[in-house]
Amino acid sequence: MLYGNRLRTLSIATFVTMTAALALAFFYAPMDADQGFMQKIFYVHVPLAMVALGGFVFGGIAAIQHLRTRDPRWDLRSYVAIHLSLVLGAGVLITGAIWAKASWGHWWVWDEPTLVSFLIVFLLYATYQPMRFSIEDPERQSRYASVFAITAGAFVPLNFLAVRLAQAYTHPRVFATADGGLPPRMQLAFLVALAGMTLLYVTLWRYEMTSKNTSAQLRALRRRLAGDDAVAPAGRSAAPSLPTT
Amino acid sequence: VIAIISGIVLAATTAVLPDNVGYVAAAYLVFFALVLIYLVIMASKLARFERETAELLELVDRRDHLPDGAERPREEAAAR
C-alpha cells in the first residue's frame, strides 16, 4: 500500500481548514462573556485533546487488527497513531496549563478531573515506547504492544465518561448540556477547528507511514542490489519494522 | 530603529489588543511549534531518503558499467 498517494490533497485540505478555523475563532466567534479573550485557547486546546484521545483509540483498533491478522503493517499503524497522539497530548498538557494559568492563576489544578484524567492517560501511553524497547524479540514486542494498545485504548472512553460524570464542571461543555452548550457561532468555529485538527492528524499520520514505508522499500532495494550483507541488521528499536523482502 | 519600532508596535497593540493576549498567543505558539518540529523531523528523514536513493542509483550505475563476468560491487555496498 502506498501511503503517499493522497498526501498532497490532504495537506492542502488541512492547510485550508486550519486557516479557516483560525479565522473563525478570532474574527467570527463572539468573545466569551465570562473568560473574555483567553477563551480563544479553547479552539486549539479542546480539538487537540479530542484528536489525541481519538488517535489513542485508533491505535487500539489497529492493534486489534494486528492481533487478528498478524500483519505487521497494522502494528506499524497502531505505533504511529499512538506516537502522534503522544505528541498532540504534550501539546494538550502545555496549552491546558497556559489556559489554567490565565483562567485560575495556577499552571496546574489537581482537583480538576479533566486535567488529572488526561494526565493519567498521557502517562499511561508514555510507557508504551519504553515498553516496546524493553522487548528484544520483534514478534513478542509487536504482540505485547498490541495488547497494551487495546487495553489502554479501552481506558480512553472510560476516562472520557468519568470526566463527563464528574461534578466540578469548569471546562466548557460543547454538546448535550442542559443549557444547550456553545452558542452557534462558537460551535461552528469549534467544529471547523476540530475538522482541521483531525485532518492535521491524518496528514501527519500518513506522512509518518509514508516515511516508514519508504524506509522499508529502500532497505529491500539495497538488499536486492547489493545482497543481504549490504543491509545492516536492524538494531533494537521501539519502532516496528516492516519486512524488507 | 528596531527599539523605536518595537516600542510603537507594543504601545499600539497594548491599546488595541484585549487582555490575556499573551497567554492566547503562547498557547497557539506551542501548537505551531509542535507542528514545526514535526516538519523539521520529516525534512531530515526526506534528506536521508534522498541520500540513500542517490547511493542506490550510484550502485546501479556501477553495476551497469561493469564488464560481463566481473564481480558485482557487493563488498563496497556492504561497507556503507
mmCIF file of C-alpha atoms in Angstrom, chain A residues 28-159:
data_model
loop_
_atom_site.group_PDB
_atom_site.id
_atom_site.type_symbol
_atom_site.label_atom_id
_atom_site.label_comp_id
_atom_site.label_asym_id
_atom_site.label_seq_id
_atom_site.Cartn_x
_atom_site.Cartn_y
_atom_site.Cartn_z
ATOM 1 C CA TYR A 28 -16.284 35.188 13.750
ATOM 2 C CA ALA A 29 -16.790 33.537 17.135
ATOM 3 C CA PRO A 30 -18.008 36.007 19.755
ATOM 4 C CA MET A 31 -15.962 36.925 22.802
ATOM 5 C CA ASP A 32 -16.840 34.758 25.791
ATOM 6 C CA ALA A 33 -18.791 36.744 28.399
ATOM 7 C CA ASP A 34 -17.067 35.048 31.310
ATOM 8 C CA GLN A 35 -13.479 34.421 30.201
ATOM 9 C CA GLY A 36 -13.058 37.098 27.553
ATOM 10 C CA PHE A 37 -10.262 36.788 25.002
ATOM 11 C CA MET A 38 -8.468 33.928 26.791
ATOM 12 C CA GLN A 39 -11.354 31.604 25.848
ATOM 13 C CA LYS A 40 -9.812 31.562 22.326
ATOM 14 C CA ILE A 41 -7.381 28.938 23.681
ATOM 15 C CA PHE A 42 -10.414 26.624 23.674
ATOM 16 C CA TYR A 43 -10.290 26.399 19.835
ATOM 17 C CA VAL A 44 -6.816 24.850 19.861
ATOM 18 C CA HIS A 45 -6.765 23.062 23.232
ATOM 19 C CA VAL A 46 -10.016 21.064 23.034
ATOM 20 C CA PRO A 47 -9.669 19.860 19.396
ATOM 21 C CA LEU A 48 -6.075 18.842 20.229
ATOM 22 C CA ALA A 49 -7.324 16.826 23.216
ATOM 23 C CA MET A 50 -10.178 15.185 21.315
ATOM 24 C CA VAL A 51 -7.998 14.227 18.356
ATOM 25 C CA ALA A 52 -5.225 12.938 20.641
ATOM 26 C CA LEU A 53 -7.711 10.729 22.509
ATOM 27 C CA GLY A 54 -9.255 9.610 19.202
ATOM 28 C CA GLY A 55 -5.771 8.699 17.989
ATOM 29 C CA PHE A 56 -5.211 6.521 21.053
ATOM 30 C CA VAL A 57 -8.484 4.707 20.318
ATOM 31 C CA PHE A 58 -7.484 4.293 16.656
ATOM 32 C CA GLY A 59 -4.184 2.834 17.871
ATOM 33 C CA GLY A 60 -6.195 0.274 19.860
ATOM 34 C CA ILE A 61 -8.375 -0.618 16.872
ATOM 35 C CA ALA A 62 -5.295 -1.063 14.665
ATOM 36 C CA ALA A 63 -3.813 -3.263 17.409
ATOM 37 C CA ILE A 64 -6.945 -5.468 17.346
ATOM 38 C CA GLN A 65 -6.466 -5.837 13.606
ATOM 39 C CA HIS A 66 -2.820 -6.727 14.190
ATOM 40 C CA LEU A 67 -3.669 -9.484 16.641
ATOM 41 C CA ARG A 68 -6.369 -10.789 14.286
ATOM 42 C CA THR A 69 -4.318 -10.799 11.087
ATOM 43 C CA ARG A 70 -0.690 -10.883 12.385
ATOM 44 C CA ASP A 71 0.052 -8.357 9.651
ATOM 45 C CA PRO A 72 2.983 -6.159 10.817
ATOM 46 C CA ARG A 73 1.529 -3.196 8.920
ATOM 47 C CA TRP A 74 -1.282 -2.977 11.486
ATOM 48 C CA ASP A 75 1.281 -2.886 14.277
ATOM 49 C CA LEU A 76 3.040 -0.042 12.495
ATOM 50 C CA ARG A 77 -0.275 1.814 12.046
ATOM 51 C CA SER A 78 -1.009 1.410 15.738
ATOM 52 C CA TYR A 79 2.512 2.525 16.711
ATOM 53 C CA VAL A 80 2.387 5.648 14.526
ATOM 54 C CA ALA A 81 -1.107 6.556 15.763
ATOM 55 C CA ILE A 82 -0.027 6.321 19.411
ATOM 56 C CA HIS A 83 3.255 8.123 18.748
ATOM 57 C CA LEU A 84 1.413 11.035 17.097
ATOM 58 C CA SER A 85 -1.223 11.155 19.825
ATOM 59 C CA LEU A 86 1.546 11.424 22.409
ATOM 60 C CA VAL A 87 2.958 14.462 20.578
ATOM 61 C CA LEU A 88 -0.504 16.046 20.472
ATOM 62 C CA GLY A 89 -1.017 15.018 24.108
ATOM 63 C CA ALA A 90 2.063 17.005 25.124
ATOM 64 C CA GLY A 91 0.503 19.957 23.289
ATOM 65 C CA VAL A 92 -2.764 19.444 25.194
ATOM 66 C CA LEU A 93 -0.979 19.484 28.556
ATOM 67 C CA ILE A 94 1.044 22.613 27.724
ATOM 68 C CA THR A 95 -1.874 24.587 26.245
ATOM 69 C CA GLY A 96 -4.068 23.405 29.121
ATOM 70 C CA ALA A 97 -1.517 24.638 31.659
ATOM 71 C CA ILE A 98 -1.375 28.023 29.907
ATOM 72 C CA TRP A 99 -5.168 28.263 29.935
ATOM 73 C CA ALA A 100 -5.258 27.257 33.621
ATOM 74 C CA LYS A 101 -2.710 29.946 34.494
ATOM 75 C CA ALA A 102 -4.685 32.587 32.584
ATOM 76 C CA SER A 103 -8.023 31.478 33.961
ATOM 77 C CA TRP A 104 -7.345 30.274 37.517
ATOM 78 C CA GLY A 105 -3.919 31.771 38.231
ATOM 79 C CA HIS A 106 -2.270 28.333 38.584
ATOM 80 C CA TRP A 107 -0.398 26.268 35.995
ATOM 81 C CA TRP A 108 -1.975 23.074 37.312
ATOM 82 C CA VAL A 109 -5.011 22.310 39.457
ATOM 83 C CA TRP A 110 -5.026 18.839 40.979
ATOM 84 C CA ASP A 111 -8.742 18.759 41.872
ATOM 85 C CA GLU A 112 -9.882 19.383 38.283
ATOM 86 C CA PRO A 113 -10.908 15.943 36.884
ATOM 87 C CA THR A 114 -10.384 16.849 33.219
ATOM 88 C CA LEU A 115 -6.750 17.776 33.749
ATOM 89 C CA VAL A 116 -5.818 14.910 36.023
ATOM 90 C CA SER A 117 -7.568 12.227 33.978
ATOM 91 C CA PHE A 118 -5.874 13.430 30.796
ATOM 92 C CA LEU A 119 -2.515 13.387 32.578
ATOM 93 C CA ILE A 120 -3.178 9.782 33.665
ATOM 94 C CA VAL A 121 -3.962 8.772 30.066
ATOM 95 C CA PHE A 122 -0.870 10.614 28.820
ATOM 96 C CA LEU A 123 1.410 8.983 31.406
ATOM 97 C CA LEU A 124 -0.104 5.587 30.655
ATOM 98 C CA TYR A 125 0.748 5.961 26.963
ATOM 99 C CA ALA A 126 4.150 7.460 27.804
ATOM 100 C CA THR A 127 5.137 3.944 28.916
ATOM 101 C CA TYR A 128 4.230 2.471 25.501
ATOM 102 C CA GLN A 129 7.529 3.158 23.749
ATOM 103 C CA PRO A 130 9.810 2.178 26.659
ATOM 104 C CA MET A 131 7.728 -0.999 26.974
ATOM 105 C CA ARG A 132 8.302 -1.785 23.295
ATOM 106 C CA PHE A 133 12.001 -1.000 23.587
ATOM 107 C CA SER A 134 12.368 -3.332 26.558
ATOM 108 C CA ILE A 135 11.328 -6.360 24.457
ATOM 109 C CA GLU A 136 14.048 -7.523 22.090
ATOM 110 C CA ASP A 137 12.189 -10.139 20.068
ATOM 111 C CA PRO A 138 10.241 -8.221 17.351
ATOM 112 C CA GLU A 139 7.378 -10.728 17.250
ATOM 113 C CA ARG A 140 6.838 -10.642 21.004
ATOM 114 C CA GLN A 141 7.320 -6.871 21.017
ATOM 115 C CA SER A 142 4.535 -6.301 18.497
ATOM 116 C CA ARG A 143 2.190 -8.765 20.228
ATOM 117 C CA TYR A 144 2.663 -7.262 23.696
ATOM 118 C CA ALA A 145 2.418 -3.738 22.294
ATOM 119 C CA SER A 146 -0.898 -4.623 20.638
ATOM 120 C CA VAL A 147 -2.293 -5.999 23.901
ATOM 121 C CA PHE A 148 -1.173 -2.797 25.645
ATOM 122 C CA ALA A 149 -2.703 -0.595 22.917
ATOM 123 C CA ILE A 150 -6.054 -2.409 23.129
ATOM 124 C CA THR A 151 -6.222 -2.263 26.934
ATOM 125 C CA ALA A 152 -5.160 1.370 27.118
ATOM 126 C CA GLY A 153 -7.408 2.248 24.153
ATOM 127 C CA ALA A 154 -10.420 0.854 26.038
ATOM 128 C CA PHE A 155 -9.457 3.010 29.016
ATOM 129 C CA VAL A 156 -9.743 6.236 26.975
ATOM 130 C CA PRO A 157 -13.571 6.287 26.530
ATOM 131 C CA LEU A 158 -13.956 5.255 30.179
ATOM 132 C CA ASN A 159 -11.823 8.224 31.157
#
